[in-house]
Tab-separated table of C-alpha atoms and ligand atoms in Angstrom:
chain	number	residue	atom	x	y	z
A	275	UNK	CA	-11.767	112.087	95.651
A	276	UNK	CA	-15.144	111.457	97.397
A	277	UNK	CA	-16.935	110.407	94.245
A	278	UNK	CA	-13.949	108.638	93.085
A	279	UNK	CA	-13.031	104.866	94.416
A	280	UNK	CA	-10.136	105.622	96.870
A	281	UNK	CA	-7.002	103.785	95.589
A	282	UNK	CA	-4.416	103.631	98.131
A	283	UNK	CA	-0.947	104.294	96.467
A	284	UNK	CA	1.527	103.662	99.519
A	285	UNK	CA	1.115	101.089	101.492
A	286	UNK	CA	3.598	99.450	103.585
A	287	UNK	CA	3.862	97.002	106.450
A	288	UNK	CA	4.741	98.855	109.461
A	289	UNK	CA	5.308	96.119	111.942
A	290	UNK	CA	4.009	93.102	113.703
A	291	UNK	CA	3.272	92.656	117.596
A	292	UNK	CA	3.369	89.512	119.134
A	293	UNK	CA	1.042	90.406	121.867
A	294	UNK	CA	-2.056	92.590	121.602
A	295	UNK	CA	-1.366	94.715	124.701
A	296	UNK	CA	2.240	95.517	123.836
A	297	UNK	CA	1.643	96.970	120.203
A	298	UNK	CA	3.712	99.967	119.823
A	299	UNK	CA	1.669	103.132	119.280
A	300	UNK	CA	1.364	104.743	115.861
A	301	UNK	CA	0.854	108.392	114.929
A	302	UNK	CA	-2.139	107.756	112.733
A	303	UNK	CA	-5.561	106.842	113.073
A	304	UNK	CA	-6.360	103.341	112.885
A	305	UNK	CA	-8.766	100.797	111.727
A	306	UNK	CA	-8.803	97.180	112.838
A	307	UNK	CA	-9.685	94.299	110.660
A	308	UNK	CA	-11.404	91.327	112.380
A	309	UNK	CA	-12.814	87.945	111.523
A	310	UNK	CA	-12.890	84.056	112.248
A	311	UNK	CA	-9.843	82.279	110.957
A	312	UNK	CA	-10.310	81.536	106.969
A	313	UNK	CA	-13.122	84.147	106.649
A	314	UNK	CA	-10.671	85.652	103.777
A	315	UNK	CA	-9.022	88.343	105.938
A	316	UNK	CA	-5.614	88.444	104.498
A	317	UNK	CA	-7.101	88.393	100.935
A	318	UNK	CA	-9.064	91.070	101.824
A	319	UNK	CA	-6.814	93.363	103.431
A	320	UNK	CA	-4.246	92.682	100.130
A	321	UNK	CA	-7.362	93.438	98.004
A	322	UNK	CA	-8.322	96.712	99.761
A	323	UNK	CA	-4.146	97.700	99.739
A	324	UNK	CA	-3.963	96.912	95.916
A	325	UNK	CA	-0.827	94.592	96.925
A	326	UNK	CA	-0.568	91.055	96.764
A	327	UNK	CA	1.048	89.189	99.265
A	328	UNK	CA	1.512	91.856	101.831
A	329	UNK	CA	-0.839	90.642	104.493
A	330	UNK	CA	-0.185	86.784	104.759
A	331	UNK	CA	-2.109	83.898	105.991
A	332	UNK	CA	-0.849	81.598	108.221
A	333	UNK	CA	-2.291	78.657	106.118
A	334	UNK	CA	-3.294	77.002	109.665
A	335	UNK	CA	-6.283	78.330	111.197
A	336	UNK	CA	-5.648	79.722	114.668
A	337	UNK	CA	-1.911	79.547	114.357
A	338	UNK	CA	-0.930	83.064	113.969
A	339	UNK	CA	-1.698	85.046	117.063
A	340	UNK	CA	0.083	88.298	115.609
A	341	UNK	CA	-1.068	91.636	115.127
A	342	UNK	CA	0.149	93.168	111.860
A	343	UNK	CA	0.250	96.979	111.126
A	344	UNK	CA	0.032	98.353	107.591
A	345	UNK	CA	0.214	102.342	106.988
A	346	UNK	CA	-1.862	103.284	104.182
A	347	UNK	CA	-0.942	106.761	102.338
A	348	UNK	CA	0.349	107.798	105.791
A	349	UNK	CA	-3.604	108.625	106.248
A	350	UNK	CA	-4.478	105.726	108.367
A	351	UNK	CA	-2.806	102.435	109.678
A	352	UNK	CA	-4.920	98.963	109.058
A	353	UNK	CA	-4.512	96.799	111.950
A	354	UNK	CA	-4.962	92.608	110.852
A	355	UNK	CA	-6.145	91.267	113.833
A	356	UNK	CA	-5.499	87.538	114.665
A	357	UNK	CA	-8.578	85.392	113.444
A	358	UNK	CA	-10.435	84.676	116.688
A	359	UNK	CA	-11.816	81.213	116.134
A	360	UNK	CA	-11.924	78.167	113.782
A	361	UNK	CA	-13.967	75.126	113.467
A	362	UNK	CA	-13.461	72.889	116.067
A	363	UNK	CA	-11.337	75.223	118.117
A	364	UNK	CA	-11.654	74.582	121.726
A	365	UNK	CA	-13.913	77.451	123.298
A	366	UNK	CA	-11.609	77.751	126.107
A	367	UNK	CA	-8.866	78.977	123.329
A	368	UNK	CA	-11.146	81.111	121.365
A	369	UNK	CA	-12.337	82.805	124.615
A	370	UNK	CA	-8.888	83.699	125.707
A	371	UNK	CA	-8.150	85.184	121.864
A	372	UNK	CA	-11.288	87.287	121.993
A	373	UNK	CA	-10.440	88.215	125.416
A	374	UNK	CA	-6.921	89.722	124.455
A	375	UNK	CA	-8.490	91.410	121.131
A	376	UNK	CA	-11.403	92.895	123.094
A	377	UNK	CA	-8.359	94.498	125.719
A	378	UNK	CA	-6.831	95.727	122.361
A	379	UNK	CA	-9.923	97.081	121.085
A	380	UNK	CA	-10.689	99.111	124.528
A	381	UNK	CA	-7.532	100.111	125.302
A	382	UNK	CA	-6.199	101.489	122.099
A	383	UNK	CA	-6.679	105.200	121.761
A	384	UNK	CA	-5.913	105.698	118.033
A	385	UNK	CA	-8.348	102.993	117.212
A	386	UNK	CA	-11.226	104.417	115.260
A	387	UNK	CA	-13.304	101.446	114.398
A	388	UNK	CA	-13.494	97.539	113.448
A	389	UNK	CA	-14.249	96.029	110.145
A	390	UNK	CA	-15.738	92.724	111.096
A	391	UNK	CA	-15.403	90.166	108.130
A	392	UNK	CA	-18.249	87.579	107.889
A	393	UNK	CA	-18.450	84.844	105.417
A	394	UNK	CA	-21.630	84.772	103.224
A	395	UNK	CA	-21.940	81.166	103.576
A	396	UNK	CA	-22.008	80.981	107.358
A	397	UNK	CA	-24.456	82.658	109.701
A	398	UNK	CA	-22.503	84.602	112.327
A	399	UNK	CA	-21.228	82.383	114.892
A	400	UNK	CA	-21.673	83.183	118.675
A	401	UNK	CA	-18.196	84.671	118.552
A	402	UNK	CA	-19.103	86.779	115.866
A	403	UNK	CA	-21.770	88.252	118.033
A	404	UNK	CA	-20.068	88.527	121.157
A	405	UNK	CA	-17.428	90.381	118.899
A	406	UNK	CA	-19.849	92.779	117.401
A	407	UNK	CA	-21.119	93.408	120.939
A	408	UNK	CA	-17.802	93.890	122.309
A	409	UNK	CA	-17.030	96.711	119.896
A	410	UNK	CA	-20.107	98.527	120.237
A	411	UNK	CA	-19.534	98.475	123.920
A	412	UNK	CA	-15.949	99.758	123.518
A	413	UNK	CA	-17.867	102.748	121.542
A	414	UNK	CA	-15.751	101.866	118.312
A	415	UNK	CA	-17.462	102.156	114.892
A	416	UNK	CA	-18.331	98.611	113.325
A	417	UNK	CA	-18.317	98.121	109.863
A	418	UNK	CA	-19.777	94.433	108.871
A	419	UNK	CA	-18.226	93.422	105.627
A	420	UNK	CA	-19.021	90.342	103.961
A	421	UNK	CA	-16.427	88.335	102.070
A	422	UNK	CA	-16.577	85.354	99.326
A	423	UNK	CA	-19.860	86.812	97.679
A	424	UNK	CA	-18.958	84.932	94.654
A	425	UNK	CA	-19.830	81.590	96.574
A	426	UNK	CA	-23.006	81.715	96.453
A	427	UNK	CA	-25.648	82.550	93.315
A	428	UNK	CA	-26.440	85.651	92.944
A	429	UNK	CA	-30.452	85.200	93.499
A	430	UNK	CA	-29.260	83.733	97.026
A	431	UNK	CA	-27.494	86.669	98.062
A	432	UNK	CA	-30.460	89.059	99.575
A	433	UNK	CA	-31.291	86.090	101.865
A	434	UNK	CA	-27.882	85.396	103.164
A	435	UNK	CA	-27.186	89.201	103.780
A	436	UNK	CA	-30.757	89.587	105.668
A	437	UNK	CA	-29.794	86.508	108.223
A	438	UNK	CA	-26.127	87.882	108.256
A	439	UNK	CA	-27.424	91.489	109.427
A	440	UNK	CA	-29.947	90.090	111.538
A	441	UNK	CA	-27.725	88.078	113.413
A	442	UNK	CA	-25.190	90.758	114.354
A	443	UNK	CA	-27.880	93.439	114.926
A	444	UNK	CA	-27.704	95.860	111.819
A	445	UNK	CA	-29.472	96.576	108.666
A	446	UNK	CA	-28.708	94.711	105.584
A	447	UNK	CA	-27.796	97.859	104.006
A	448	UNK	CA	-25.190	98.387	106.490
A	449	UNK	CA	-23.062	95.599	105.062
A	450	UNK	CA	-20.511	95.776	102.521
A	451	UNK	CA	-20.318	92.773	100.206
A	452	UNK	CA	-17.160	91.706	98.833
A	453	UNK	CA	-15.560	89.048	96.410
A	454	UNK	CA	-11.819	89.420	95.988
A	455	UNK	CA	-12.027	87.009	93.375
A	456	UNK	CA	-14.724	88.963	91.320
A	457	UNK	CA	-12.809	92.214	92.740
A	458	UNK	CA	-16.038	93.312	94.020
A	459	UNK	CA	-16.871	95.848	96.926
A	460	UNK	CA	-13.317	97.478	97.258
A	461	UNK	CA	-14.682	101.144	96.790
A	462	UNK	CA	-17.843	100.712	99.360
A	463	UNK	CA	-15.442	98.989	101.913
A	464	UNK	CA	-12.892	102.075	101.674
A	465	UNK	CA	-15.834	104.436	101.848
A	466	UNK	CA	-16.788	102.858	105.138
A	467	UNK	CA	-13.176	102.860	106.604
A	468	UNK	CA	-12.415	106.537	105.629
A	469	UNK	CA	-15.730	107.789	107.004
A	470	UNK	CA	-14.550	106.023	110.378
A	471	UNK	CA	-11.218	107.819	109.876
A	472	UNK	CA	-12.430	111.054	108.940
A	473	UNK	CA	-15.561	111.174	111.192
A	474	UNK	CA	-13.555	110.893	114.303
A	475	UNK	CA	-9.702	111.811	113.599
A	476	UNK	CA	-9.027	115.241	112.833
A	477	UNK	CA	-5.192	116.242	112.738
A	478	UNK	CA	-2.607	114.478	114.439
A	479	UNK	CA	-2.761	115.832	118.195
A	480	UNK	CA	-0.637	118.752	118.796
A	481	UNK	CA	2.760	117.952	120.461
A	482	UNK	CA	2.786	114.132	119.433
A	483	UNK	CA	6.113	113.151	118.745
A	484	UNK	CA	7.392	113.101	115.156
A	485	UNK	CA	7.081	109.605	113.729
A	486	UNK	CA	10.903	107.991	113.389
A	487	UNK	CA	12.015	107.191	110.084
A	488	UNK	CA	11.425	103.478	109.486
A	489	UNK	CA	14.963	102.467	108.023
A	490	UNK	CA	16.720	99.656	107.937
A	491	UNK	CA	20.243	100.375	106.928
A	492	UNK	CA	22.390	97.557	105.371
A	493	UNK	CA	26.093	98.203	104.877
A	494	UNK	CA	28.984	96.659	104.159
A	495	UNK	CA	31.766	95.851	101.431
A	496	UNK	CA	31.061	95.124	97.930
A	497	UNK	CA	29.974	91.219	97.345
A	498	UNK	CA	29.165	91.063	100.749
A	499	UNK	CA	25.201	90.218	99.597
A	500	UNK	CA	23.790	93.763	100.157
A	501	UNK	CA	21.441	94.011	97.277
A	502	UNK	CA	19.967	90.613	97.320
A	503	UNK	CA	19.389	90.540	100.687
A	504	UNK	CA	17.725	94.326	100.946
A	505	UNK	CA	15.686	93.830	97.992
A	506	UNK	CA	14.567	90.590	99.372
A	507	UNK	CA	14.014	91.946	102.779
A	508	UNK	CA	12.067	95.198	101.393
A	509	UNK	CA	10.026	92.708	99.355
A	510	UNK	CA	9.096	90.805	102.889
A	511	UNK	CA	8.461	93.973	104.719
A	512	UNK	CA	6.617	95.685	101.673
A	513	UNK	CA	9.224	98.542	102.326
A	514	UNK	CA	11.064	100.581	99.405
A	515	UNK	CA	14.332	99.301	98.599
A	516	UNK	CA	16.950	102.039	97.930
A	517	UNK	CA	20.317	101.035	96.107
A	518	UNK	CA	22.475	103.913	97.288
A	519	UNK	CA	25.369	102.516	95.456
A	520	UNK	CA	23.569	102.796	92.269
A	521	UNK	CA	23.242	106.545	92.910
A	522	UNK	CA	27.168	107.002	93.296
A	523	UNK	CA	27.580	104.722	90.266
A	524	UNK	CA	25.259	107.106	88.241
A	525	UNK	CA	27.097	109.984	89.215
A	526	UNK	CA	30.550	108.341	88.449
A	527	UNK	CA	29.001	107.303	84.935
A	528	UNK	CA	27.660	110.897	84.232
A	529	UNK	CA	30.871	112.737	85.445
A	530	UNK	CA	32.842	110.586	82.985
A	531	UNK	CA	30.683	110.767	79.775
A	532	UNK	CA	31.184	114.667	80.631
A	533	UNK	CA	34.838	114.512	80.817
A	534	UNK	CA	34.614	115.817	84.364
A	535	UNK	CA	37.695	115.123	86.382
A	536	UNK	CA	36.927	112.695	89.294
A	537	UNK	CA	38.564	115.029	91.819
A	538	UNK	CA	37.243	118.350	90.705
A	539	UNK	CA	34.781	119.162	93.548
A	540	UNK	CA	33.454	122.318	92.063
A	541	UNK	CA	32.457	120.495	88.723
A	542	UNK	CA	31.204	117.214	90.706
A	543	UNK	CA	28.876	119.643	92.808
A	544	UNK	CA	27.402	121.141	89.659
A	545	UNK	CA	26.952	117.498	88.166
A	546	UNK	CA	25.168	116.676	91.328
A	547	UNK	CA	23.177	119.857	91.219
A	548	UNK	CA	22.283	119.312	87.462
A	549	UNK	CA	21.288	115.696	87.616
A	550	UNK	CA	17.770	114.030	87.834
A	551	UNK	CA	18.323	110.683	89.530
A	552	UNK	CA	15.193	108.282	90.075
A	553	UNK	CA	14.948	104.996	91.094
A	554	UNK	CA	12.058	102.624	90.367
A	555	UNK	CA	10.833	99.298	90.345
A	556	UNK	CA	10.060	97.488	86.912
A	557	UNK	CA	7.142	95.018	86.936
A	558	UNK	CA	9.119	92.030	87.492
A	559	UNK	CA	10.740	93.569	90.720
A	560	UNK	CA	14.079	94.547	89.624
A	561	UNK	CA	15.700	98.015	90.134
A	562	UNK	CA	15.090	100.855	87.307
A	563	UNK	CA	17.751	103.592	87.637
A	564	UNK	CA	17.138	106.688	85.590
A	565	UNK	CA	19.677	109.076	85.000
A	566	UNK	CA	18.107	112.535	83.625
A	567	UNK	CA	15.596	109.999	82.346
A	568	UNK	CA	17.688	107.816	80.753
A	569	UNK	CA	17.709	104.049	81.947
A	570	UNK	CA	21.209	103.382	82.915
A	571	UNK	CA	20.445	100.238	84.992
A	572	UNK	CA	22.809	98.013	83.035
A	573	UNK	CA	25.425	100.513	82.200
A	574	UNK	CA	26.123	101.296	85.803
A	575	UNK	CA	26.921	97.557	86.516
A	576	UNK	CA	29.954	97.385	84.202
A	577	UNK	CA	32.864	96.728	86.002
A	578	UNK	CA	34.677	99.909	84.949
A	579	UNK	CA	31.970	102.096	86.390
A	580	UNK	CA	32.706	100.464	89.785
A	581	UNK	CA	36.164	102.437	90.042
A	582	UNK	CA	34.206	105.437	88.725
A	583	UNK	CA	31.809	105.387	91.686
A	584	UNK	CA	34.352	104.650	94.136
A	585	UNK	CA	36.311	107.641	93.184
A	586	UNK	CA	33.380	110.254	93.115
A	587	UNK	CA	31.910	108.499	96.366
A	588	UNK	CA	35.170	109.945	98.090
A	589	UNK	CA	34.313	113.477	97.046
A	590	UNK	CA	32.464	115.757	100.009
A	591	UNK	CA	29.957	117.445	97.576
A	592	UNK	CA	28.913	114.085	96.045
A	593	UNK	CA	28.576	112.658	99.461
A	594	UNK	CA	26.558	115.410	100.746
A	595	UNK	CA	24.213	115.597	97.507
A	596	UNK	CA	23.691	111.982	97.671
A	597	UNK	CA	23.118	111.796	101.463
A	598	UNK	CA	20.392	114.873	101.125
A	599	UNK	CA	18.579	112.689	98.648
A	600	UNK	CA	18.893	109.310	100.310
A	601	UNK	CA	17.409	111.030	103.722
A	602	UNK	CA	14.479	112.331	101.551
A	603	UNK	CA	13.932	108.932	100.284
A	604	UNK	CA	13.994	107.155	104.016
A	605	UNK	CA	11.803	109.741	105.263
A	606	UNK	CA	9.143	109.720	102.771
A	607	UNK	CA	8.407	106.170	103.158
A	608	UNK	CA	9.577	102.849	105.194
A	609	UNK	CA	12.798	101.502	103.168
A	610	UNK	CA	15.453	99.035	103.370
A	611	UNK	CA	18.461	101.323	102.308
A	612	UNK	CA	21.817	99.651	101.293
A	613	UNK	CA	25.096	101.257	101.240
A	614	UNK	CA	28.485	101.892	103.141
A	615	UNK	CA	27.520	104.738	105.780
A	616	UNK	CA	23.512	104.060	105.940
A	617	UNK	CA	23.850	103.268	109.691
A	618	UNK	CA	26.917	105.497	110.410
A	619	UNK	CA	26.040	108.930	108.502
A	620	UNK	CA	22.824	108.742	106.638
A	621	UNK	CA	20.321	107.559	109.144
A	622	UNK	CA	22.136	106.731	112.556
A	623	UNK	CA	18.911	106.431	114.115
A	624	UNK	CA	17.940	103.684	111.808
A	625	UNK	CA	15.455	101.140	113.785
A	626	UNK	CA	18.144	98.375	112.669
A	627	UNK	CA	21.520	98.452	111.222
A	628	UNK	CA	22.962	95.688	109.539
A	629	UNK	CA	26.824	95.145	108.570
A	630	UNK	CA	26.927	92.336	106.065
A	631	UNK	CA	30.345	90.848	105.303
A	632	UNK	CA	31.573	87.928	103.541
A	633	UNK	CA	35.266	86.705	103.026
A	634	UNK	CA	37.046	88.422	99.884
A	635	UNK	CA	37.356	85.205	97.702
A	636	UNK	CA	33.388	84.881	98.373
A	637	UNK	CA	32.773	88.209	97.783
A	638	UNK	CA	34.989	88.332	94.379
A	639	UNK	CA	33.666	85.205	93.126
A	640	UNK	CA	29.861	86.764	93.421
A	641	UNK	CA	31.253	89.656	91.475
A	642	UNK	CA	32.789	87.386	89.180
A	643	UNK	CA	29.528	85.289	88.502
A	644	UNK	CA	27.419	88.442	88.184
A	645	UNK	CA	29.654	90.046	85.674
A	646	UNK	CA	29.912	86.623	83.854
A	647	UNK	CA	26.099	86.642	83.656
A	648	UNK	CA	25.940	89.818	81.986
A	649	UNK	CA	28.581	88.588	79.307
A	650	UNK	CA	31.553	90.754	80.395
A	651	UNK	CA	34.888	88.914	80.372
A	652	UNK	CA	36.339	88.387	83.805
A	653	UNK	CA	39.857	87.637	85.165
A	654	UNK	CA	39.190	86.256	88.612
A	655	UNK	CA	42.477	87.275	90.167
A	656	UNK	CA	42.515	90.760	88.719
A	657	UNK	CA	38.900	91.038	90.153
A	658	UNK	CA	40.013	90.045	93.609
A	659	UNK	CA	42.668	92.550	93.533
A	660	UNK	CA	40.470	95.370	92.338
A	661	UNK	CA	37.789	94.302	95.014
A	662	UNK	CA	40.281	94.388	97.596
A	663	UNK	CA	41.778	97.760	96.402
A	664	UNK	CA	38.176	99.298	96.602
A	665	UNK	CA	37.793	98.020	99.998
A	666	UNK	CA	40.595	99.634	101.119
A	667	UNK	CA	39.896	103.017	99.496
A	668	UNK	CA	36.229	103.066	100.751
A	669	UNK	CA	37.485	102.275	103.851
A	670	UNK	CA	39.958	105.016	104.596
A	671	UNK	CA	38.704	108.023	102.542
A	672	UNK	CA	38.008	110.745	104.778
A	673	UNK	CA	34.388	111.357	104.285
A	674	UNK	CA	31.926	108.791	105.438
A	675	UNK	CA	34.536	105.707	105.163
A	676	UNK	CA	33.077	102.187	105.050
A	677	UNK	CA	32.695	101.176	108.823
A	678	UNK	CA	30.779	99.274	111.062
A	679	UNK	CA	28.079	101.335	113.169
A	680	UNK	CA	28.925	100.213	117.045
A	681	UNK	CA	24.952	99.202	117.184
A	682	UNK	CA	25.128	97.348	113.783
A	683	UNK	CA	24.169	93.572	113.952
A	684	UNK	CA	27.091	91.899	112.096
A	685	UNK	CA	26.157	88.993	109.595
A	686	UNK	CA	28.800	87.121	107.549
A	687	UNK	CA	26.880	85.823	104.381
A	688	UNK	CA	29.973	83.334	103.769
A	689	UNK	CA	28.195	80.069	102.652
A	690	UNK	CA	24.791	81.163	103.898
A	691	UNK	CA	21.861	81.471	101.788
A	692	UNK	CA	19.980	84.464	101.059
A	693	UNK	CA	16.832	83.132	102.476
A	694	UNK	CA	18.582	82.193	105.930
A	695	UNK	CA	19.493	85.832	106.327
A	696	UNK	CA	16.696	87.546	105.604
A	697	UNK	CA	14.531	85.560	107.706
A	698	UNK	CA	17.018	86.562	110.398
A	699	UNK	CA	16.713	90.216	109.572
A	700	UNK	CA	12.867	90.228	109.231
A	701	UNK	CA	12.744	88.682	112.263
A	702	UNK	CA	15.170	91.586	113.693
A	703	UNK	CA	13.068	94.202	112.435
A	704	UNK	CA	10.136	93.090	113.860
A	705	UNK	CA	11.578	93.353	117.142
A	706	UNK	CA	13.391	96.565	116.469
A	707	UNK	CA	10.202	98.348	115.510
A	708	UNK	CA	8.494	97.242	118.738
A	709	UNK	CA	6.808	94.014	117.758
A	710	UNK	CA	7.416	90.565	118.924
A	711	UNK	CA	8.681	88.252	116.426
A	712	UNK	CA	6.254	86.356	114.411
A	713	UNK	CA	4.830	83.235	116.460
A	714	UNK	CA	3.984	79.897	115.053
A	715	UNK	CA	2.180	79.134	118.196
A	716	UNK	CA	-1.765	78.938	118.611
A	717	UNK	CA	-1.003	79.204	122.456
A	718	UNK	CA	-1.212	82.843	123.573
A	719	UNK	CA	1.080	81.773	126.566
A	720	UNK	CA	3.862	81.061	124.061
A	721	UNK	CA	3.885	84.405	122.348
A	722	UNK	CA	7.368	86.083	122.964
A	723	UNK	CA	8.158	89.090	125.109
A	724	UNK	CA	8.989	92.030	123.154
A	725	UNK	CA	12.309	93.415	122.840
A	726	UNK	CA	13.110	96.961	123.774
A	727	UNK	CA	13.050	99.491	120.712
A	728	UNK	CA	16.504	100.380	120.003
A	729	UNK	CA	17.521	103.954	120.200
B	230	DC	O1	27.366	99.025	96.492
B	230	DC	P1	28.022	99.256	95.080
B	230	DC	O2	29.179	98.477	94.727
B	230	DC	O3	27.260	99.414	94.117
B	230	DC	O4	28.590	100.700	95.543
B	230	DC	C1	29.442	101.460	94.193
B	230	DC	C2	30.532	102.593	95.049
B	230	DC	O5	29.764	103.722	95.768
B	230	DC	C3	31.277	101.644	96.197
B	230	DC	O6	32.772	102.032	95.811
B	230	DC	C4	31.216	102.760	97.426
B	230	DC	C5	30.156	103.898	96.913
B	230	DC	N1	29.342	104.029	97.889
B	230	DC	C6	29.587	104.762	98.992
B	230	DC	O7	30.509	105.148	99.314
B	230	DC	N2	28.488	105.090	99.931
B	230	DC	C7	27.191	104.260	99.904
B	230	DC	N3	26.228	104.707	100.661
B	230	DC	C8	27.045	103.489	98.667
B	230	DC	C9	28.273	103.401	97.845
């Protein structure tokens, strides 16, 4: 690993915090990324994490005063600090931002060091210099990283690097030189970041609380919009999307193919034991479901499989096996799980529980359109009847029936667009995980108070 370029595999957005002094603790060593607005911070973070769009720029210098936390292979946390200045920003404002960030850097115990980004075309500004001094005074490591190297001709780079290094008091060889456009400097920057973490960190302190599973539970009846909303929410957060209905569908399909009676618990238990289920994502973002290695993503969506799934999902051994698997997935990495019993049974301590509903007419219509798109013939009246019957069966069954967790946020999606619902949920996740909701204000006085973490 030492000689190879580090490539993080499991990166995800953990949470955003509206105020530097109220950011929740994490259980990993942290490295912050800082720099003036427009220095290329979001694009460098995305480049380092190997994920497009995970860190997002506000598009408006100085408009984002939020801190965003990203987990990297459960090894360290990268903290995206707000940009602290932009051309013609009033000094008074820049000073207040710098002070807020300085309090964070000084007070944050888990913080090992700061990556300071500097644009190759500019001489470091007085605030860049003040920032570098503050980091050293706070006894944190400083990793100066020069961005946008492609913007100056190769021959001019040594001169620019010498000027930048002198201005912030380091040797030119201490600078990492990057260009996201030319995919330059990732390995070197990671080496510097890992050295900060490994040099000072060691294992997590004994007695620290085990991290809480970062899970959003999305429950509700079929056709309420769970899959669309959960997929989109997971995409926005950079979390995994786990469609638990697809698991029950796969088991129903396999049991049916094997001719197993759908109420034969012993046989169903054996089916679950001998089944390898894998949920993956295709390059286009759609869900791929592999049943013993076979791609059944399409087959499990057939109308007749809904009935099979509903029947096997009422059986205790099937629920026990699926629940265990779902817990493993949710504990392994931050996830949005959708189903019927996620907030009540699988993750009763989910950071956010959402119960999606919609009128049964609208739900039946959505299912009809879905089936039509796949070329299945649809009898709308029959479909509505089937849907009501399945709702009833899912709600009255003895094991983990469909019901609303008392602390779930109920969202009726009738007549509401996906984007609107997802936007609301992103805000709720940010609040529930302890960060403030993203703010659009450049004025720190306008940042929102944090909501208490839901227990
Ligand atoms: O969400 P869906 O239509 O793909 O779910 C298929 C069936 O599986 C549905 O009848 C309910 C059941 N199910 C369940 O009982 N528990 C879950 N967590 C998810 C789905």
